[in-house]
Coordinates of C-alpha atoms in Angstrom, one line a residue:
X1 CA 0.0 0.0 0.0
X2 CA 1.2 3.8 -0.7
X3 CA 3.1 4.7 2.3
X4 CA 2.1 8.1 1.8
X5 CA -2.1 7.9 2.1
X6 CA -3.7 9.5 4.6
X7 CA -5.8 7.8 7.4
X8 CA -7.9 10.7 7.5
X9 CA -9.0 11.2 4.1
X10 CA -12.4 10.2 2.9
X11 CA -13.8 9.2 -0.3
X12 CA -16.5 10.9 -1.9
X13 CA -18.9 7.7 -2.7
X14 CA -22.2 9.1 -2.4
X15 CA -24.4 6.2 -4.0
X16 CA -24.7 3.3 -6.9
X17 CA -27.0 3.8 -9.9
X18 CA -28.6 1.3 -12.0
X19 CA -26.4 1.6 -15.8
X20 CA -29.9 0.6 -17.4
X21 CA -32.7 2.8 -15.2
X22 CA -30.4 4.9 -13.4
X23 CA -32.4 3.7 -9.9
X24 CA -30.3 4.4 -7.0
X25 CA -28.5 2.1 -4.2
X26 CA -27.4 3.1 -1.4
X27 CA -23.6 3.1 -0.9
X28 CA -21.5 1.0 1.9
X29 CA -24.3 -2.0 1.7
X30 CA -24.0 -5.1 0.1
X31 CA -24.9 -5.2 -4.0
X32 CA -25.1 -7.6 -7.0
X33 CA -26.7 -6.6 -10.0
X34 CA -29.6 -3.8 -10.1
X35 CA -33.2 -5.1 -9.7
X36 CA -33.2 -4.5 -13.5
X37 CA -30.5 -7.3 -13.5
X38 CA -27.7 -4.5 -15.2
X39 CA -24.8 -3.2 -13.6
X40 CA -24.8 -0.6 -10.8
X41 CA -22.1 2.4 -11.3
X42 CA -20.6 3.7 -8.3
X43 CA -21.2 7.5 -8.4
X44 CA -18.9 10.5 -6.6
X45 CA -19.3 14.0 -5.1
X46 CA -17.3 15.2 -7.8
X47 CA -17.7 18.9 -7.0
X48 CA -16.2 18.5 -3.2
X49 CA -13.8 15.7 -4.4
X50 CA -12.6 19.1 -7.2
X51 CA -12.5 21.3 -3.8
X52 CA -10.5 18.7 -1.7
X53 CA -8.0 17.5 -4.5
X54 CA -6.0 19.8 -7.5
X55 CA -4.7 18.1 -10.3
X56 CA -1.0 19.5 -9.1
X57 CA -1.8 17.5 -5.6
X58 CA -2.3 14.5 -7.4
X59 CA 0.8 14.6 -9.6
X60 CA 3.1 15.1 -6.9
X61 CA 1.9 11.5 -5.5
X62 CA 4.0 8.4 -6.4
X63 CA 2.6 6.8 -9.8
X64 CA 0.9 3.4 -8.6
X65 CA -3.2 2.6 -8.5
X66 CA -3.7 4.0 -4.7
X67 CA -2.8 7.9 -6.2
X68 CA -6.4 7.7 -7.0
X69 CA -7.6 6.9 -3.9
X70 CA -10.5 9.4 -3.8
X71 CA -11.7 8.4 -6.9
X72 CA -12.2 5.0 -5.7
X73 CA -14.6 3.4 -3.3
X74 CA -12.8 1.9 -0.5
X75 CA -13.4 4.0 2.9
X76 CA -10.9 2.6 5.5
X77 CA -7.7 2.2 4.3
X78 CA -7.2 -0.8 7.0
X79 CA -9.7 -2.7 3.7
X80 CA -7.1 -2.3 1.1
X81 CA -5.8 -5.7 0.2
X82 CA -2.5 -4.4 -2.1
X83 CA 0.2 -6.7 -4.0
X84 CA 1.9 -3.3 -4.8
X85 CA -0.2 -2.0 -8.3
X86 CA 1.8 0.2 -10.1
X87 CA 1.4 2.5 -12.8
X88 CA 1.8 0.5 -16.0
X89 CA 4.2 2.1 -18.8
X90 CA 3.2 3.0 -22.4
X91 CA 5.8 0.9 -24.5
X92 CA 6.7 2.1 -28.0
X93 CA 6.6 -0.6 -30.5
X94 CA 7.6 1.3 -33.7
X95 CA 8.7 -1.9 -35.9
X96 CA 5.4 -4.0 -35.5
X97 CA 3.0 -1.2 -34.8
X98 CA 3.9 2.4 -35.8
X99 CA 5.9 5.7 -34.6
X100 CA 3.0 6.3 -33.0
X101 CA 1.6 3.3 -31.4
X102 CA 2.1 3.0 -27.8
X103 CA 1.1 -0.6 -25.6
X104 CA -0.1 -0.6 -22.0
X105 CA 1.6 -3.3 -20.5
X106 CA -0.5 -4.2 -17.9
X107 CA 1.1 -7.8 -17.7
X108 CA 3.8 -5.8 -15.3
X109 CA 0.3 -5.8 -12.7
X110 CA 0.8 -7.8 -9.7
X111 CA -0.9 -11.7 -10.9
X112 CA 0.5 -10.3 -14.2
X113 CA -2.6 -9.2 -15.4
X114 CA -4.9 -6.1 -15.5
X115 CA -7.1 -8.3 -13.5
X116 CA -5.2 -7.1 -10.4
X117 CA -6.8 -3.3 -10.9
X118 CA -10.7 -4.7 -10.5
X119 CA -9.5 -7.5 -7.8
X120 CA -7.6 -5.3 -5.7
X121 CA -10.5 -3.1 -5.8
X122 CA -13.2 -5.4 -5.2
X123 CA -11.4 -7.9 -2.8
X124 CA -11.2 -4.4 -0.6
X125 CA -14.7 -3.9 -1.2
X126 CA -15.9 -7.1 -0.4
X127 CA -14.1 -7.2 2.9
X128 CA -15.1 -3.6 4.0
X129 CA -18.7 -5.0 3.5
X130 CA -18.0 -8.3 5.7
X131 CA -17.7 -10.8 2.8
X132 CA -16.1 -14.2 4.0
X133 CA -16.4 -16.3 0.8
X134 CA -16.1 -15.7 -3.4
X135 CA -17.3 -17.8 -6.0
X136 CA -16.3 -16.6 -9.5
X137 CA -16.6 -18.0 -13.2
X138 CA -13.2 -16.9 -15.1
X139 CA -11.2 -18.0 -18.2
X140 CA -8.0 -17.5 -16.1
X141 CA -6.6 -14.4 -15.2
X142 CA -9.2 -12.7 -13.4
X143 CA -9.1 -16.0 -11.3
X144 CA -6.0 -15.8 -10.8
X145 CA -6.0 -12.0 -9.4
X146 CA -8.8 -12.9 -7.2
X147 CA -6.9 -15.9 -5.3
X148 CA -3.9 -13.9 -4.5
X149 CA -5.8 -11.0 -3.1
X150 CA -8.7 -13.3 -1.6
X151 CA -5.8 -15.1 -0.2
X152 CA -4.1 -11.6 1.2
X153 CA -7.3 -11.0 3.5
X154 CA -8.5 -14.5 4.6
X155 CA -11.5 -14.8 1.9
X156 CA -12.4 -18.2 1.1
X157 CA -12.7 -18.3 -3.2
X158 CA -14.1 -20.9 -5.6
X159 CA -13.4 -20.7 -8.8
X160 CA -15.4 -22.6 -11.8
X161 CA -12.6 -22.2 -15.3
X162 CA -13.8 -23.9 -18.6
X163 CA -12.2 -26.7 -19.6
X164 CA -9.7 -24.8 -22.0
X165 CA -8.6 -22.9 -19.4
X166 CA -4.5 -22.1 -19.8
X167 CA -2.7 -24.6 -17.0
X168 CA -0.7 -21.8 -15.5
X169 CA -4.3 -20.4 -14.7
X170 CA -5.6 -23.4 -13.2
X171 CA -2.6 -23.9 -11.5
X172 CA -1.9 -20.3 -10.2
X173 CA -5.1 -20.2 -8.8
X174 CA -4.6 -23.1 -6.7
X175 CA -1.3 -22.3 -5.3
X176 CA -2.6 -19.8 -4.2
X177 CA -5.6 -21.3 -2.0
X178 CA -8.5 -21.2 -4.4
X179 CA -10.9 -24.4 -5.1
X180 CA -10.4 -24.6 -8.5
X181 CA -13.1 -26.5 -10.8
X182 CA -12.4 -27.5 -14.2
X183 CA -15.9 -27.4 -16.2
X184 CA -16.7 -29.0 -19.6
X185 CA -18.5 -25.5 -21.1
X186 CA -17.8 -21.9 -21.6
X187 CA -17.4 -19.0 -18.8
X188 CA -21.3 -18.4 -18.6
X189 CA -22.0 -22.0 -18.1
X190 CA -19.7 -21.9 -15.4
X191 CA -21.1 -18.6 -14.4
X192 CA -24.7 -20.5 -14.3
X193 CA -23.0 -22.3 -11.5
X194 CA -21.4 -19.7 -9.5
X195 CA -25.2 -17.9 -9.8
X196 CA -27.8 -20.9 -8.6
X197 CA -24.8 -21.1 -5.2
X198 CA -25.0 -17.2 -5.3
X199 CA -28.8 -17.7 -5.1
X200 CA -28.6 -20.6 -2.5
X201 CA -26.5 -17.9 0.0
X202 CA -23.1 -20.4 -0.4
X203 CA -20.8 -17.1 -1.7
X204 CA -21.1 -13.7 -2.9
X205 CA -20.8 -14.2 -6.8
X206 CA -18.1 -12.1 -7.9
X207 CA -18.9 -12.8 -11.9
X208 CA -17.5 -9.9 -14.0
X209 CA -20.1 -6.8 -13.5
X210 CA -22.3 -9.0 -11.0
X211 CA -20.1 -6.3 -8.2
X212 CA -20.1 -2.8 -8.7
X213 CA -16.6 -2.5 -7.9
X214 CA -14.4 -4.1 -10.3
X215 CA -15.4 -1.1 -12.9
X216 CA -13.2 1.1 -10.2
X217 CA -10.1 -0.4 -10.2
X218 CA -10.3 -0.8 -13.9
X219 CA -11.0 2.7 -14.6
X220 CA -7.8 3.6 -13.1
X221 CA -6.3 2.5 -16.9
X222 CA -7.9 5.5 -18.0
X223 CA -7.0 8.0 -15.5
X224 CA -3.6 6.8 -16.0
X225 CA -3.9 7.3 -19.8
X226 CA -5.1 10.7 -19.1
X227 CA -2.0 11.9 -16.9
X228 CA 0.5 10.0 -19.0
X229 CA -0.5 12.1 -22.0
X230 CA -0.5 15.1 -20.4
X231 CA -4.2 15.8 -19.5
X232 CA -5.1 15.0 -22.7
X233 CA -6.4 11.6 -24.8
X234 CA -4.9 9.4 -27.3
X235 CA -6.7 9.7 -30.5
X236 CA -7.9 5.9 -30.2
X237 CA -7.8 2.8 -27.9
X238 CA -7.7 -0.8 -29.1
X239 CA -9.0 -2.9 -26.2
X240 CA -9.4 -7.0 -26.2
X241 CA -13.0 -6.5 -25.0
X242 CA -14.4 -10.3 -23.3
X243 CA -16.6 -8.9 -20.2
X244 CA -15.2 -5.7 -21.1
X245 CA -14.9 -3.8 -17.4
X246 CA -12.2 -2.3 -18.6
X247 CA -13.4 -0.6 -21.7
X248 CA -16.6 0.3 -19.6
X249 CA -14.2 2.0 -16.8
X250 CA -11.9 3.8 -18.8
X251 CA -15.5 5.3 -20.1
X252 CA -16.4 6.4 -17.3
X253 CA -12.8 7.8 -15.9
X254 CA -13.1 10.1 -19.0
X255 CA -16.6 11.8 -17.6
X256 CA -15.5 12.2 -14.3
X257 CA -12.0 13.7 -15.2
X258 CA -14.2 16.0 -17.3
X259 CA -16.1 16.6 -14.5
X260 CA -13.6 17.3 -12.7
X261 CA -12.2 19.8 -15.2
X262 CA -8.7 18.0 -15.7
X263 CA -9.5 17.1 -19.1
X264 CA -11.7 18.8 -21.9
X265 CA -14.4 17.2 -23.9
X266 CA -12.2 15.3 -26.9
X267 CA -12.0 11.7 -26.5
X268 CA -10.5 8.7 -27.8
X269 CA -12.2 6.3 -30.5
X270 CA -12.9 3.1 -28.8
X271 CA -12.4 -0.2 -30.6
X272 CA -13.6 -3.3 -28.6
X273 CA -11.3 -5.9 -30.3
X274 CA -12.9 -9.5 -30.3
X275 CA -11.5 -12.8 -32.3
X276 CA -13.7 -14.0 -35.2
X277 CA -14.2 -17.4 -33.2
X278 CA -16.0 -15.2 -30.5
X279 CA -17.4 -12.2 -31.3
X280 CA -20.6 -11.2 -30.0
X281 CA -19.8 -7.2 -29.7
X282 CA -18.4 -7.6 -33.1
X283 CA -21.8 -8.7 -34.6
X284 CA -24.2 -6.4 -32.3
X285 CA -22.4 -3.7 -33.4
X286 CA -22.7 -4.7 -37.2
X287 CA -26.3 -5.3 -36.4
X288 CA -27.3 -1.7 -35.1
X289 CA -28.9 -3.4 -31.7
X290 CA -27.8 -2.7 -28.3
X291 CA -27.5 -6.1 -26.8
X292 CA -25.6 -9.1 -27.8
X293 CA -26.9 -12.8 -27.9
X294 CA -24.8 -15.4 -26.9
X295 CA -22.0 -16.7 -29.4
X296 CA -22.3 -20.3 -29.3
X297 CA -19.4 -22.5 -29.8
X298 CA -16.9 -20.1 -28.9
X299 CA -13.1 -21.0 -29.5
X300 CA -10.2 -18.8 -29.8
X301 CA -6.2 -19.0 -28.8
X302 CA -7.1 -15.7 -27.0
X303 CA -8.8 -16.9 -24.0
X304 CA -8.9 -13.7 -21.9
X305 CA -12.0 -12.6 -24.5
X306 CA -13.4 -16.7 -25.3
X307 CA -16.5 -14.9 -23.9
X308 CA -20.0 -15.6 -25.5
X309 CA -22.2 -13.7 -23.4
X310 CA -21.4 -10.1 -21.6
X311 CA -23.3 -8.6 -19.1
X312 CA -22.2 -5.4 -19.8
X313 CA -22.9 -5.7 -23.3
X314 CA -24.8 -2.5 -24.0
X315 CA -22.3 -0.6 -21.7
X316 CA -19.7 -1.5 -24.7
X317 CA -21.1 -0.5 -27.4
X318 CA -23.1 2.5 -26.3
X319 CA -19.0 3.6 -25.2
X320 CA -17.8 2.2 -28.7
X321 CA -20.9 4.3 -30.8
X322 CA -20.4 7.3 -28.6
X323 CA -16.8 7.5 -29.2
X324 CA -17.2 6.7 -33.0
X325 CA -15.3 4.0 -32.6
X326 CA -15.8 0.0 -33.9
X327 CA -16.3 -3.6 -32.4
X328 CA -13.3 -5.3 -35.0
X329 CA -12.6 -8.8 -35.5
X330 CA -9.6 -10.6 -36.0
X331 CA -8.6 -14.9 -36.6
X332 CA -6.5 -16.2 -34.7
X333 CA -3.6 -16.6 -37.7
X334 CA -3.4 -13.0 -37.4
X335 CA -3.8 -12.8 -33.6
X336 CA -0.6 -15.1 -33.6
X337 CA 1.0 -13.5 -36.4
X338 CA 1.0 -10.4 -34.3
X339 CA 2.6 -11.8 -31.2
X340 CA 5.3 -12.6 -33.2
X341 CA 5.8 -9.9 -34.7
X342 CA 5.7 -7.8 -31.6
X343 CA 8.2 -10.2 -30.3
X344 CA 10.6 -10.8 -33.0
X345 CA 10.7 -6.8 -34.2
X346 CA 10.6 -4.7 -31.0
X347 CA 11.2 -7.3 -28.5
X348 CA 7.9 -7.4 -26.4
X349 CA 6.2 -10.8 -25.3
X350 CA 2.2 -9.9 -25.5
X351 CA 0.0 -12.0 -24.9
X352 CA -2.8 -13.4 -26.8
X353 CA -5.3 -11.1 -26.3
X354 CA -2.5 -8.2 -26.4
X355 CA -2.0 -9.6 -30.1
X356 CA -5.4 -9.5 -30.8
X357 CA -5.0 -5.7 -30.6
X358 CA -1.9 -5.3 -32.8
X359 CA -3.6 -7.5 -34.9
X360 CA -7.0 -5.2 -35.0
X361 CA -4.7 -1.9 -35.6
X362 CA -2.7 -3.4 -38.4
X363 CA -6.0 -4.3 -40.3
X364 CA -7.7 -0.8 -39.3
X365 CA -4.8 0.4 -40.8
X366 CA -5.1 -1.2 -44.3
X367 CA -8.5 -0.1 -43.9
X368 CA -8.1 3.6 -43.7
X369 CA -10.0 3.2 -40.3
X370 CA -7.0 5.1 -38.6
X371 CA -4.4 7.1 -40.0
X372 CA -0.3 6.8 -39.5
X373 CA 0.0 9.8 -37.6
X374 CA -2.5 9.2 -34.6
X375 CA -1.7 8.5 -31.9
X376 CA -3.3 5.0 -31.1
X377 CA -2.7 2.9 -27.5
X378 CA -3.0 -1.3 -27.5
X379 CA -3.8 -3.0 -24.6
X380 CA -1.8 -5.7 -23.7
X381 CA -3.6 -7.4 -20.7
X382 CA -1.4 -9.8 -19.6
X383 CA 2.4 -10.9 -19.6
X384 CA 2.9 -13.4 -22.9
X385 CA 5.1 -15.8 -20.4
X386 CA 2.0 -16.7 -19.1
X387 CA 0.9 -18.3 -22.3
X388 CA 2.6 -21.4 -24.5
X389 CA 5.4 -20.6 -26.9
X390 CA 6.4 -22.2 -29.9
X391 CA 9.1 -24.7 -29.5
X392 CA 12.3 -23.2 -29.6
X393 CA 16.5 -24.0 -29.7
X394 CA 18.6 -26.0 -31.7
X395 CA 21.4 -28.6 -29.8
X396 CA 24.9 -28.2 -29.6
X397 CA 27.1 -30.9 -28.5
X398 CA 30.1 -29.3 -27.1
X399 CA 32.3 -32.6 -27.2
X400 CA 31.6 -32.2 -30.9
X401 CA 33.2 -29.9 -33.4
X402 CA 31.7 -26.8 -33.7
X403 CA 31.1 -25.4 -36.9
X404 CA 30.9 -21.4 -35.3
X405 CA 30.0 -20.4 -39.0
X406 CA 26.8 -22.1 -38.8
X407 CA 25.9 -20.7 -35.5

């Protein structure tokens, strides 16, 4: 935790609200989804949070997550369950991408993932409200984020992964003290799960959106965007868009910085990048409608967004349309074409889903869909050495001759 935050400042949480009806909840009490079975937002007294804190005040703080701190939920700092969340950097990949193109590298996140922003935030919440156990569907990462910082504060966690889950997931989650299940379906079957316990009173249900307070941590991405350009935007965002918290955070970090007068009125185009074995978003946005039906046999190398159904569905695309952005679809060829390239040209190992970004610029590109000159930002949600590699190295017997030519 910062060393530097103050026990006696407050945050300025004054309620939820419904994303669908805008009904309110009140704040500090235990929530799952509204009565209209959508998301609730958590909403701030933005105007006394603009008296008590000055942009120059917040600058002079050290660069990790907990900077933020009164534009997150958490009340007593005693609740906040840390692994140490930096501020992730903005890597330049100028062979692969562009002179331009910048990637978030949230795999340096403790779990590395960007799962550790809405965990941290969450697993605080959920122990300032008096929750003792977590069940939680996931395709990996977020599971693995929620074990280590369930794990931090005593929480008991159970955690349902489909079958195709990556091993280090599995595997990570259970060294960590998680009951891990391996189910033959998707995420939302093993969601289905996680909700008829929920419903039974066995665990809170932490499912991605069924908690207000994952979107907090994750909007931190964008208020870190914000002061890393200088108080101003990038001219678009490619983000691998599953669940898609984070697209849905960094959405609303951009109206309360306005609010707060930090930032003007521009903002970025938002692309929601999806794989063409899974794209739901993709095809709801082609379609004009506002809510996505479920993909069915979904199946992708990019398991991070192998996510048929999303509960936040009309949260994504009403942020994509606003922005006048696009939900874009790439194949996996191209998804791993891009990791390699990213790898092989400017040295940086992203992961799947990272790849799936690259991918989605590279064909925007082609497409006229962004120019050279803008400045664009990938996310790369995970580290790559979480994920399987090609077999690599040739042998060398050193008892041999060596033809040092040849090597």
């Amino acid at each position: 935790m910062n060393r530097n935050i103050s026990v006696e400042r407050p945050t300025f949480v004054t309620h939820l609200e419904c994303s669908l009806t805008g009904e309110i909840y009140a704040a500090d009490t235990l929530h799952g989804l509204s009565r209209a079975g959508r998301p609730l937002l958590v909403r701030y007294d933005l105007d006394a949070l603009g008296r008590a804190l000055s942009r120059a005040s917040l600058e002079a703080r050290e660069t990790d997550l907990w900077r933020w701190r009164e534009l997150l939920p958490v009340r007593r700092l005693e609740n906040i369950v840390s692994l140490g969340e930096i501020e992730t950097p903005l890597v330049p990949i100028p062979r692969s991408g562009g002179a331009k193109v910048l990637v978030k590298d949230e795999g340096r996140l403790p779990t590395g993932s960007f799962k550790a922003r809405g965990l941290v935030t969450a697993v605080s919440m959920a122990r300032e409200l008096g929750v003792t156990r977590i069940a939680m569907p996931t395709n990996g990462n977020a599971g693995a984020a929620l074990a280590a910082y369930a794990a931090r504060c005593g929480i008991e966690t159970v955690i349902l992964c489909p079958e195709e889950t990556p091993e280090v997931n599995v595997r990570e989650m259970a060294a960590q003290g998680a009951r891990v299940w391996r189910v033959n379906g998707q995420i939302d079957d093993c969601g289905a799960i996680v909700g008829r316990g929920a419903a039974e009173g066995r665990w809170f249900d932490f499912s991605t959106l069924k908690e207000p307070y994952r979107i907090e941590g994750k909007k931190t991405m964008g208020l870190e965007l914000a002061a890393q350009f200088g108080w101003e935007l990038p001219d678009a965002i490619f983000y691998p868009t599953g669940g898609g918290t984070g697209l849905i955070g960094m959405w609303k970090a951009f109206d309360e910085l306005e609010r707060l007068g930090w930032i003007g009125p521009e903002r970025p185009r938002m692309y929601a990048v999806q794989a063409s074995g899974c794209a739901p978003i993709v095809r709801a946005f082609e379609q004009g409608v506002e809510h996505a039906e479920r993909w069915e046999n979904a199946a992708t190398v990019a398991a991070g967004i192998r996510v048929p159904r999303a509960v936040g569905d009309f949260l994504i695309l009403r942020a994509v349309r606003e922005s006048g952005g696009r939900a874009l679809a790439v194949d996996d060829p191209a998804i791993l074409a891009a990791v390699d390239a990213a790898a092989r040209e400017d040295g940086l190992l992203l992961c799947p889903e990272g790849g799936a970004t690259l991918a989605a610029y590279r064909q925007a590109l082609s497409d006229g869909i962004v120019g050279e000159g803008e400045r664009v930002v990938l996310f790369n949600c995970a580290t790559g050495l979480k994920y399987p590699m090609p077999p690599a190295g040739e042998w060398l017997d050193r008892n041999a001759p060596v033809d040092l030519e040849a090597l």
